[in-house]
Amino acid sequence: MSRSEDPFDTYLLRVLCTLISEKSVSRAAIRLNQSQPAISAALRRLRAIFNDPLLVRDKNRMVPTARALQAVEQARAALGLIEGLLTTGKEFAAETTQQRFTIATPDYLAPPFMTRVVQLMRAQAPGARLVMLPLSQSFDYEQALQNGDVDIVIGNWPSPPEHLHMSTLIEDEVVCLLDEKHPLAAPGQLTSEQYLQSAHVVFTPYSPDQRGVVETSLGTMRVSRDGRVQCSHFSLAPDLLVGTDLLLTTSRHFALYHSRRLPLAMVPLPMGSRSMRFYQLWHSSRHRDASHIWLRGLLNQAAQVLTQLV
């Protein structure tokens, strides 16, 4: 088959994967930094190639067809193979590298994690540079990963983007943190009803298209909490509990670390067991890069310090 007869290019494959992941032309356009007409035109081409609508409307949402779900798996595999062909294969030596590594993350992992990251990096790659960036609603982390501006994003969304690679750093129990003199701090005192009636410290969303773990869990139960104090810094939130009637819902390792340094009590979540997963995300273009593989391994190694807090 000649080049002119070949119906595919990597752009169309990426559009296909993004459309099936987002189930929306507008959201796919935003993610790919393209105009909506461009994505609509690509969708028309894909429909003609596959002789299938690929996305169909079901009430107020778009859903992929069976053919689309089959094709997207093959498209992702094809993109992975293409990216592997383009990998330089350049060797990486941590002890001599001068490379800069950039990690974007909120401060919702207990401080010993980043302490351990820095310790390991200084020991293994003393010439490397480390940049830590905060996530916020104005920061397009997916575009930053795609552009290579960021190497790793650490997240804990219930539904991470499907087109990014992921590995779990730690999975942890969700608990409540409150002042040790709070009337509900005694074992068995915090009930579901009291939890919903209490005033809470809640975190400012740092991703415009993702709900937090707690809000997602409460949403499945069709209830909501009273977010009386909103905080954009996770590390500051435990200090706001001291001497107040506020509650903070967070991961066990984070609560345990701060309850050891502040007069706080940690109690079980009254709605039953809930878990919170923290993971690292990266773009497929870096998946086989030797320096990136080393960085991911270093982060996994550093996360082991958190299991000692759980």
mmCIF file of C-alpha atoms in Angstrom:
data_model
loop_
_atom_site.group_PDB
_atom_site.id
_atom_site.type_symbol
_atom_site.label_atom_id
_atom_site.label_comp_id
_atom_site.label_asym_id
_atom_site.label_seq_id
_atom_site.Cartn_x
_atom_site.Cartn_y
_atom_site.Cartn_z
ATOM 1 C CA MET A 1 0.000 0.000 0.000
ATOM 2 C CA SER A 2 1.386 3.423 -0.936
ATOM 3 C CA ARG A 3 1.632 6.299 1.550
ATOM 4 C CA SER A 4 -1.345 8.020 -0.112
ATOM 5 C CA GLU A 5 -3.440 4.887 0.401
ATOM 6 C CA ASP A 6 -2.542 4.497 4.074
ATOM 7 C CA PRO A 7 -5.599 5.793 5.995
ATOM 8 C CA PHE A 8 -3.810 6.219 9.349
ATOM 9 C CA ASP A 9 -1.259 8.528 10.911
ATOM 10 C CA THR A 10 -0.293 8.962 14.551
ATOM 11 C CA TYR A 11 -2.470 12.081 14.822
ATOM 12 C CA LEU A 12 -5.605 10.132 13.961
ATOM 13 C CA LEU A 13 -4.640 7.370 16.357
ATOM 14 C CA ARG A 14 -4.194 9.895 19.175
ATOM 15 C CA VAL A 15 -7.512 11.548 18.339
ATOM 16 C CA LEU A 16 -9.217 8.163 18.437
ATOM 17 C CA CYS A 17 -7.743 7.298 21.837
ATOM 18 C CA THR A 18 -8.582 10.708 23.275
ATOM 19 C CA LEU A 19 -12.141 10.751 21.938
ATOM 20 C CA ILE A 20 -12.898 7.325 23.420
ATOM 21 C CA SER A 21 -11.334 8.338 26.725
ATOM 22 C CA GLU A 22 -13.096 11.717 26.966
ATOM 23 C CA LYS A 23 -16.360 10.737 25.193
ATOM 24 C CA SER A 24 -16.598 14.363 24.090
ATOM 25 C CA VAL A 25 -15.325 16.300 21.076
ATOM 26 C CA SER A 26 -14.904 19.484 23.111
ATOM 27 C CA ARG A 27 -12.928 17.818 25.906
ATOM 28 C CA ALA A 28 -10.801 15.921 23.394
ATOM 29 C CA ALA A 29 -10.023 19.224 21.653
ATOM 30 C CA ILE A 30 -8.911 20.776 24.937
ATOM 31 C CA ARG A 31 -6.727 17.798 25.846
ATOM 32 C CA LEU A 32 -5.054 17.710 22.420
ATOM 33 C CA ASN A 33 -4.783 21.505 22.214
ATOM 34 C CA GLN A 34 -6.801 21.474 18.985
ATOM 35 C CA SER A 35 -9.902 23.322 17.818
ATOM 36 C CA GLN A 36 -13.275 21.591 18.010
ATOM 37 C CA PRO A 37 -13.723 21.762 14.190
ATOM 38 C CA ALA A 38 -10.351 19.996 13.762
ATOM 39 C CA ILE A 39 -11.357 17.181 16.132
ATOM 40 C CA SER A 40 -14.789 16.930 14.485
ATOM 41 C CA ALA A 41 -13.104 16.609 11.086
ATOM 42 C CA ALA A 42 -10.802 13.903 12.442
ATOM 43 C CA LEU A 43 -13.808 12.066 13.868
ATOM 44 C CA ARG A 44 -15.491 12.148 10.461
ATOM 45 C CA ARG A 45 -12.357 10.655 8.903
ATOM 46 C CA LEU A 46 -12.210 7.952 11.562
ATOM 47 C CA ARG A 47 -15.876 7.096 11.053
ATOM 48 C CA ALA A 48 -15.279 6.730 7.333
ATOM 49 C CA ILE A 49 -12.194 4.563 7.866
ATOM 50 C CA PHE A 50 -13.945 2.219 10.291
ATOM 51 C CA ASN A 51 -17.369 2.479 8.645
ATOM 52 C CA ASP A 52 -18.713 2.870 12.175
ATOM 53 C CA PRO A 53 -20.042 5.872 14.177
ATOM 54 C CA LEU A 54 -17.506 5.130 16.970
ATOM 55 C CA LEU A 55 -19.320 7.499 19.370
ATOM 56 C CA VAL A 56 -23.105 7.591 19.652
ATOM 57 C CA ARG A 57 -25.406 9.695 21.800
ATOM 58 C CA ASP A 58 -27.175 7.981 24.687
ATOM 59 C CA LYS A 59 -29.486 10.426 26.475
ATOM 60 C CA ASN A 60 -27.208 13.300 27.568
ATOM 61 C CA ARG A 61 -23.862 11.633 26.956
ATOM 62 C CA MET A 62 -21.745 10.077 24.244
ATOM 63 C CA VAL A 63 -20.796 6.407 24.493
ATOM 64 C CA PRO A 64 -18.307 4.407 22.397
ATOM 65 C CA THR A 65 -19.527 1.614 20.150
ATOM 66 C CA ALA A 66 -18.237 -1.944 20.459
ATOM 67 C CA ARG A 67 -16.058 -1.355 17.388
ATOM 68 C CA ALA A 68 -14.584 1.756 19.005
ATOM 69 C CA LEU A 69 -13.675 -0.096 22.198
ATOM 70 C CA GLN A 70 -11.946 -2.779 20.150
ATOM 71 C CA ALA A 71 -10.127 -0.256 17.960
ATOM 72 C CA VAL A 72 -8.892 1.926 20.803
ATOM 73 C CA GLU A 73 -6.999 -0.951 22.427
ATOM 74 C CA GLN A 74 -5.241 -1.659 19.143
ATOM 75 C CA ALA A 75 -4.566 2.049 18.621
ATOM 76 C CA ARG A 76 -2.937 2.372 22.049
ATOM 77 C CA ALA A 77 -0.767 -0.649 21.348
ATOM 78 C CA ALA A 78 0.236 0.790 17.970
ATOM 79 C CA LEU A 79 1.170 4.146 19.502
ATOM 80 C CA GLY A 80 3.277 2.372 22.099
ATOM 81 C CA LEU A 81 5.177 0.490 19.395
ATOM 82 C CA ILE A 82 5.733 3.668 17.377
ATOM 83 C CA GLU A 83 7.024 5.534 20.426
ATOM 84 C CA GLY A 84 9.327 2.605 21.151
ATOM 85 C CA LEU A 85 10.806 2.867 17.654
ATOM 86 C CA LEU A 86 11.534 6.535 18.229
ATOM 87 C CA THR A 87 13.211 5.993 21.600
ATOM 88 C CA THR A 88 16.884 6.878 21.369
ATOM 89 C CA GLY A 89 18.019 3.990 23.537
ATOM 90 C CA LYS A 90 20.598 6.285 25.123
ATOM 91 C CA GLU A 91 22.147 4.814 28.244
ATOM 92 C CA PHE A 92 21.585 6.509 31.573
ATOM 93 C CA ALA A 93 23.994 6.668 34.500
ATOM 94 C CA ALA A 94 22.420 8.169 37.620
ATOM 95 C CA GLU A 95 25.756 8.798 39.327
ATOM 96 C CA THR A 96 26.989 11.106 36.534
ATOM 97 C CA THR A 97 23.782 12.614 35.125
ATOM 98 C CA GLN A 98 23.241 16.378 35.127
ATOM 99 C CA GLN A 99 19.595 15.977 34.105
ATOM 100 C CA ARG A 100 16.732 17.977 35.593
ATOM 101 C CA PHE A 101 13.661 16.060 36.809
ATOM 102 C CA THR A 102 10.319 17.781 37.366
ATOM 103 C CA ILE A 103 7.566 16.348 39.568
ATOM 104 C CA ALA A 104 4.139 17.988 39.909
ATOM 105 C CA THR A 105 2.129 17.096 43.010
ATOM 106 C CA PRO A 106 -0.038 18.561 45.746
ATOM 107 C CA ASP A 107 1.380 18.276 49.267
ATOM 108 C CA TYR A 108 -1.056 15.563 50.327
ATOM 109 C CA LEU A 109 1.558 12.901 50.934
ATOM 110 C CA ALA A 110 3.137 13.129 54.389
ATOM 111 C CA PRO A 111 6.449 15.076 54.378
ATOM 112 C CA PRO A 112 8.638 11.965 54.895
ATOM 113 C CA PHE A 113 7.881 11.012 51.281
ATOM 114 C CA MET A 114 9.536 14.007 49.613
ATOM 115 C CA THR A 115 12.270 13.934 52.254
ATOM 116 C CA ARG A 116 13.064 10.390 51.178
ATOM 117 C CA VAL A 117 12.894 11.365 47.475
ATOM 118 C CA VAL A 118 15.527 14.049 48.032
ATOM 119 C CA GLN A 119 17.701 11.736 50.145
ATOM 120 C CA LEU A 120 17.666 9.040 47.467
ATOM 121 C CA MET A 121 18.335 11.494 44.659
ATOM 122 C CA ARG A 122 21.254 13.111 46.454
ATOM 123 C CA ALA A 123 22.729 9.675 47.184
ATOM 124 C CA GLN A 124 22.178 8.131 43.742
ATOM 125 C CA ALA A 125 22.351 11.147 41.398
ATOM 126 C CA PRO A 126 24.222 14.001 43.120
ATOM 127 C CA GLY A 127 24.538 15.958 39.853
ATOM 128 C CA ALA A 128 20.812 15.825 39.052
ATOM 129 C CA ARG A 129 18.416 18.698 39.652
ATOM 130 C CA LEU A 130 14.938 18.279 41.108
ATOM 131 C CA VAL A 131 12.018 20.666 40.531
ATOM 132 C CA MET A 132 8.783 20.234 42.503
ATOM 133 C CA LEU A 133 5.707 22.001 41.126
ATOM 134 C CA PRO A 134 2.287 22.373 42.814
ATOM 135 C CA LEU A 135 -0.877 21.295 41.012
ATOM 136 C CA SER A 136 -3.662 23.847 40.692
ATOM 137 C CA GLN A 137 -6.776 24.462 38.610
ATOM 138 C CA SER A 138 -4.798 26.727 36.291
ATOM 139 C CA PHE A 139 -2.089 24.131 35.667
ATOM 140 C CA ASP A 140 -2.765 21.808 32.731
ATOM 141 C CA TYR A 141 -0.812 18.804 33.955
ATOM 142 C CA GLU A 142 -1.758 16.602 30.993
ATOM 143 C CA GLN A 143 -0.408 19.141 28.524
ATOM 144 C CA ALA A 144 2.699 19.574 30.679
ATOM 145 C CA LEU A 145 3.328 15.817 30.581
ATOM 146 C CA GLN A 146 2.738 15.711 26.830
ATOM 147 C CA ASN A 147 5.082 18.644 26.218
ATOM 148 C CA GLY A 148 7.790 17.206 28.456
ATOM 149 C CA ASP A 149 7.623 20.152 30.844
ATOM 150 C CA VAL A 150 6.829 17.706 33.661
ATOM 151 C CA ASP A 151 8.198 14.182 34.061
ATOM 152 C CA ILE A 152 5.823 12.804 36.705
ATOM 153 C CA VAL A 153 2.478 13.874 38.148
ATOM 154 C CA ILE A 154 1.474 12.393 41.498
ATOM 155 C CA GLY A 155 -2.292 12.123 41.891
ATOM 156 C CA ASN A 156 -5.055 10.359 43.793
ATOM 157 C CA TRP A 157 -8.147 10.922 41.621
ATOM 158 C CA PRO A 158 -10.635 8.055 41.625
ATOM 159 C CA SER A 159 -10.529 8.010 37.802
ATOM 160 C CA PRO A 160 -7.066 8.905 36.473
ATOM 161 C CA PRO A 161 -6.781 9.675 32.732
ATOM 162 C CA GLU A 162 -6.752 6.395 30.837
ATOM 163 C CA HIS A 163 -4.254 7.514 28.207
ATOM 164 C CA LEU A 164 -1.483 8.080 30.772
ATOM 165 C CA HIS A 165 0.714 5.375 32.262
ATOM 166 C CA MET A 166 0.285 4.808 35.993
ATOM 167 C CA SER A 167 1.830 2.930 38.889
ATOM 168 C CA THR A 168 0.593 2.923 42.470
ATOM 169 C CA LEU A 169 2.809 4.451 45.154
ATOM 170 C CA ILE A 170 0.617 3.623 48.163
ATOM 171 C CA GLU A 171 -2.970 2.585 48.867
ATOM 172 C CA ASP A 172 -4.282 3.804 52.197
ATOM 173 C CA GLU A 173 -7.348 3.885 54.410
ATOM 174 C CA VAL A 174 -9.484 7.039 54.671
ATOM 175 C CA VAL A 175 -9.818 8.329 58.257
ATOM 176 C CA CYS A 176 -10.891 11.453 60.162
ATOM 177 C CA LEU A 177 -8.585 13.813 62.026
ATOM 178 C CA LEU A 178 -9.776 16.196 64.761
ATOM 179 C CA ASP A 179 -8.655 17.986 67.922
ATOM 180 C CA GLU A 180 -7.881 15.503 70.701
ATOM 181 C CA LYS A 181 -10.312 17.343 73.027
ATOM 182 C CA HIS A 182 -13.124 17.299 70.480
ATOM 183 C CA PRO A 183 -16.267 15.608 71.927
ATOM 184 C CA LEU A 184 -16.270 13.213 68.973
ATOM 185 C CA ALA A 185 -12.635 12.171 69.416
ATOM 186 C CA ALA A 186 -13.451 9.366 71.865
ATOM 187 C CA PRO A 187 -13.729 5.883 70.318
ATOM 188 C CA GLY A 188 -17.166 5.177 68.856
ATOM 189 C CA GLN A 189 -18.472 8.729 69.241
ATOM 190 C CA LEU A 190 -18.324 9.836 65.598
ATOM 191 C CA THR A 191 -21.405 8.545 63.766
ATOM 192 C CA SER A 192 -22.380 9.057 60.125
ATOM 193 C CA GLU A 193 -25.043 11.570 61.143
ATOM 194 C CA GLN A 194 -22.612 13.557 63.300
ATOM 195 C CA TYR A 195 -20.025 13.463 60.516
ATOM 196 C CA LEU A 196 -22.463 15.063 58.070
ATOM 197 C CA GLN A 197 -23.594 17.657 60.625
ATOM 198 C CA SER A 198 -20.041 18.671 61.577
ATOM 199 C CA ALA A 199 -18.002 21.507 60.094
ATOM 200 C CA HIS A 200 -15.124 20.308 57.919
ATOM 201 C CA VAL A 201 -11.848 21.519 56.535
ATOM 202 C CA VAL A 202 -11.947 20.742 52.804
ATOM 203 C CA PHE A 203 -9.330 21.159 50.122
ATOM 204 C CA THR A 204 -9.501 23.518 47.170
ATOM 205 C CA PRO A 205 -9.835 21.358 44.021
ATOM 206 C CA TYR A 206 -6.530 21.243 42.160
ATOM 207 C CA SER A 207 -7.892 19.695 38.968
ATOM 208 C CA PRO A 208 -10.913 21.277 37.243
ATOM 209 C CA ASP A 209 -12.086 18.000 35.707
ATOM 210 C CA GLN A 210 -11.570 15.663 38.658
ATOM 211 C CA ARG A 211 -13.539 15.275 41.920
ATOM 212 C CA GLY A 212 -11.682 14.369 45.089
ATOM 213 C CA VAL A 213 -11.816 10.917 46.672
ATOM 214 C CA VAL A 214 -13.986 12.051 49.606
ATOM 215 C CA GLU A 215 -16.481 13.990 47.483
ATOM 216 C CA THR A 216 -16.746 11.073 45.077
ATOM 217 C CA SER A 217 -17.430 8.619 47.907
ATOM 218 C CA LEU A 218 -20.030 10.883 49.501
ATOM 219 C CA GLY A 219 -21.595 11.495 46.094
ATOM 220 C CA THR A 220 -22.194 7.767 45.621
ATOM 221 C CA MET A 221 -24.133 7.850 48.905
ATOM 222 C CA ARG A 222 -26.029 10.996 47.809
ATOM 223 C CA VAL A 223 -24.857 12.996 50.796
ATOM 224 C CA SER A 224 -22.489 15.942 51.234
ATOM 225 C CA ARG A 225 -20.483 17.463 54.056
ATOM 226 C CA ASP A 226 -20.308 21.010 55.365
ATOM 227 C CA GLY A 227 -17.062 22.441 53.982
ATOM 228 C CA ARG A 228 -16.817 25.327 56.422
ATOM 229 C CA VAL A 229 -13.094 26.040 55.886
ATOM 230 C CA GLN A 230 -11.440 25.643 52.482
ATOM 231 C CA CYS A 231 -7.678 25.228 52.329
ATOM 232 C CA SER A 232 -5.374 25.036 49.323
ATOM 233 C CA HIS A 233 -2.433 23.586 51.287
ATOM 234 C CA PHE A 234 -2.772 20.029 52.553
ATOM 235 C CA SER A 235 0.148 20.393 54.952
ATOM 236 C CA LEU A 236 -1.526 23.381 56.641
ATOM 237 C CA ALA A 237 -4.930 21.735 57.150
ATOM 238 C CA PRO A 238 -4.059 19.671 60.274
ATOM 239 C CA ASP A 239 -2.925 22.822 62.118
ATOM 240 C CA LEU A 240 -6.355 24.364 61.485
ATOM 241 C CA LEU A 241 -7.977 21.627 63.564
ATOM 242 C CA VAL A 242 -6.191 22.456 66.825
ATOM 243 C CA GLY A 243 -8.558 24.032 69.356
ATOM 244 C CA THR A 244 -11.558 23.916 66.973
ATOM 245 C CA ASP A 245 -14.582 21.717 66.259
ATOM 246 C CA LEU A 246 -13.466 21.065 62.676
ATOM 247 C CA LEU A 247 -12.982 17.648 61.060
ATOM 248 C CA LEU A 248 -10.503 16.697 58.355
ATOM 249 C CA THR A 249 -10.973 13.601 56.186
ATOM 250 C CA THR A 250 -7.696 12.316 54.804
ATOM 251 C CA SER A 251 -5.448 9.276 54.365
ATOM 252 C CA ARG A 252 -4.314 7.290 57.374
ATOM 253 C CA HIS A 253 -0.582 7.835 56.855
ATOM 254 C CA PHE A 254 -1.071 11.613 56.540
ATOM 255 C CA ALA A 255 -3.315 11.721 59.636
ATOM 256 C CA LEU A 256 -0.943 9.554 61.657
ATOM 257 C CA TYR A 257 2.071 11.714 60.827
ATOM 258 C CA HIS A 258 0.320 14.928 61.891
ATOM 259 C CA SER A 259 -1.339 13.399 64.977
ATOM 260 C CA ARG A 260 2.162 12.634 66.257
ATOM 261 C CA ARG A 261 3.268 16.257 66.012
ATOM 262 C CA LEU A 262 0.021 17.996 67.018
ATOM 263 C CA PRO A 263 -2.631 17.452 69.768
ATOM 264 C CA LEU A 264 -4.932 15.626 67.348
ATOM 265 C CA ALA A 265 -6.884 12.378 67.372
ATOM 266 C CA MET A 266 -7.398 9.999 64.463
ATOM 267 C CA VAL A 267 -10.715 8.140 64.279
ATOM 268 C CA PRO A 268 -12.255 5.775 61.705
ATOM 269 C CA LEU A 269 -14.506 7.106 58.971
ATOM 270 C CA PRO A 270 -18.035 6.324 60.220
ATOM 271 C CA MET A 271 -19.396 5.465 56.752
ATOM 272 C CA GLY A 272 -17.378 2.258 56.633
ATOM 273 C CA SER A 273 -14.049 1.411 55.103
ATOM 274 C CA ARG A 274 -12.896 3.609 52.214
ATOM 275 C CA SER A 275 -9.508 3.557 50.530
ATOM 276 C CA MET A 276 -7.402 6.246 48.897
ATOM 277 C CA ARG A 277 -4.818 5.419 46.236
ATOM 278 C CA PHE A 278 -1.835 7.601 45.418
ATOM 279 C CA TYR A 279 -0.061 6.979 42.122
ATOM 280 C CA GLN A 280 2.422 8.428 39.671
ATOM 281 C CA LEU A 281 1.368 9.315 36.128
ATOM 282 C CA TRP A 282 3.543 9.783 33.054
ATOM 283 C CA HIS A 283 3.188 10.218 29.319
ATOM 284 C CA SER A 284 3.771 7.331 26.920
ATOM 285 C CA SER A 285 6.549 9.278 25.182
ATOM 286 C CA ARG A 286 8.724 8.798 28.281
ATOM 287 C CA HIS A 287 7.657 5.236 29.075
ATOM 288 C CA ARG A 288 10.833 3.560 27.779
ATOM 289 C CA ASP A 289 13.277 6.341 28.555
ATOM 290 C CA ALA A 290 16.040 4.980 30.809
ATOM 291 C CA SER A 291 16.269 8.100 32.986
ATOM 292 C CA HIS A 292 12.513 8.129 33.443
ATOM 293 C CA ILE A 293 12.444 4.462 34.413
ATOM 294 C CA TRP A 294 15.073 5.268 37.048
ATOM 295 C CA LEU A 295 12.999 8.204 38.351
ATOM 296 C CA ARG A 296 9.857 6.081 38.645
ATOM 297 C CA GLY A 297 11.788 3.443 40.536
ATOM 298 C CA LEU A 298 13.168 6.080 42.888
ATOM 299 C CA LEU A 299 9.638 7.351 43.658
ATOM 300 C CA ASN A 300 8.412 3.815 44.291
ATOM 301 C CA GLN A 301 11.341 3.261 46.628
ATOM 302 C CA ALA A 302 10.639 6.526 48.470
ATOM 303 C CA ALA A 303 6.968 5.584 48.922
ATOM 304 C CA GLN A 304 8.016 2.653 51.088
ATOM 305 C CA VAL A 305 8.637 5.123 53.918
ATOM 306 C CA LEU A 306 4.891 5.872 53.949
ATOM 307 C CA THR A 307 3.986 2.239 54.563
ATOM 308 C CA GLN A 308 5.904 2.506 57.830
ATOM 309 C CA LEU A 309 3.429 5.219 58.933
ATOM 310 C CA VAL A 310 0.304 3.254 58.032
#
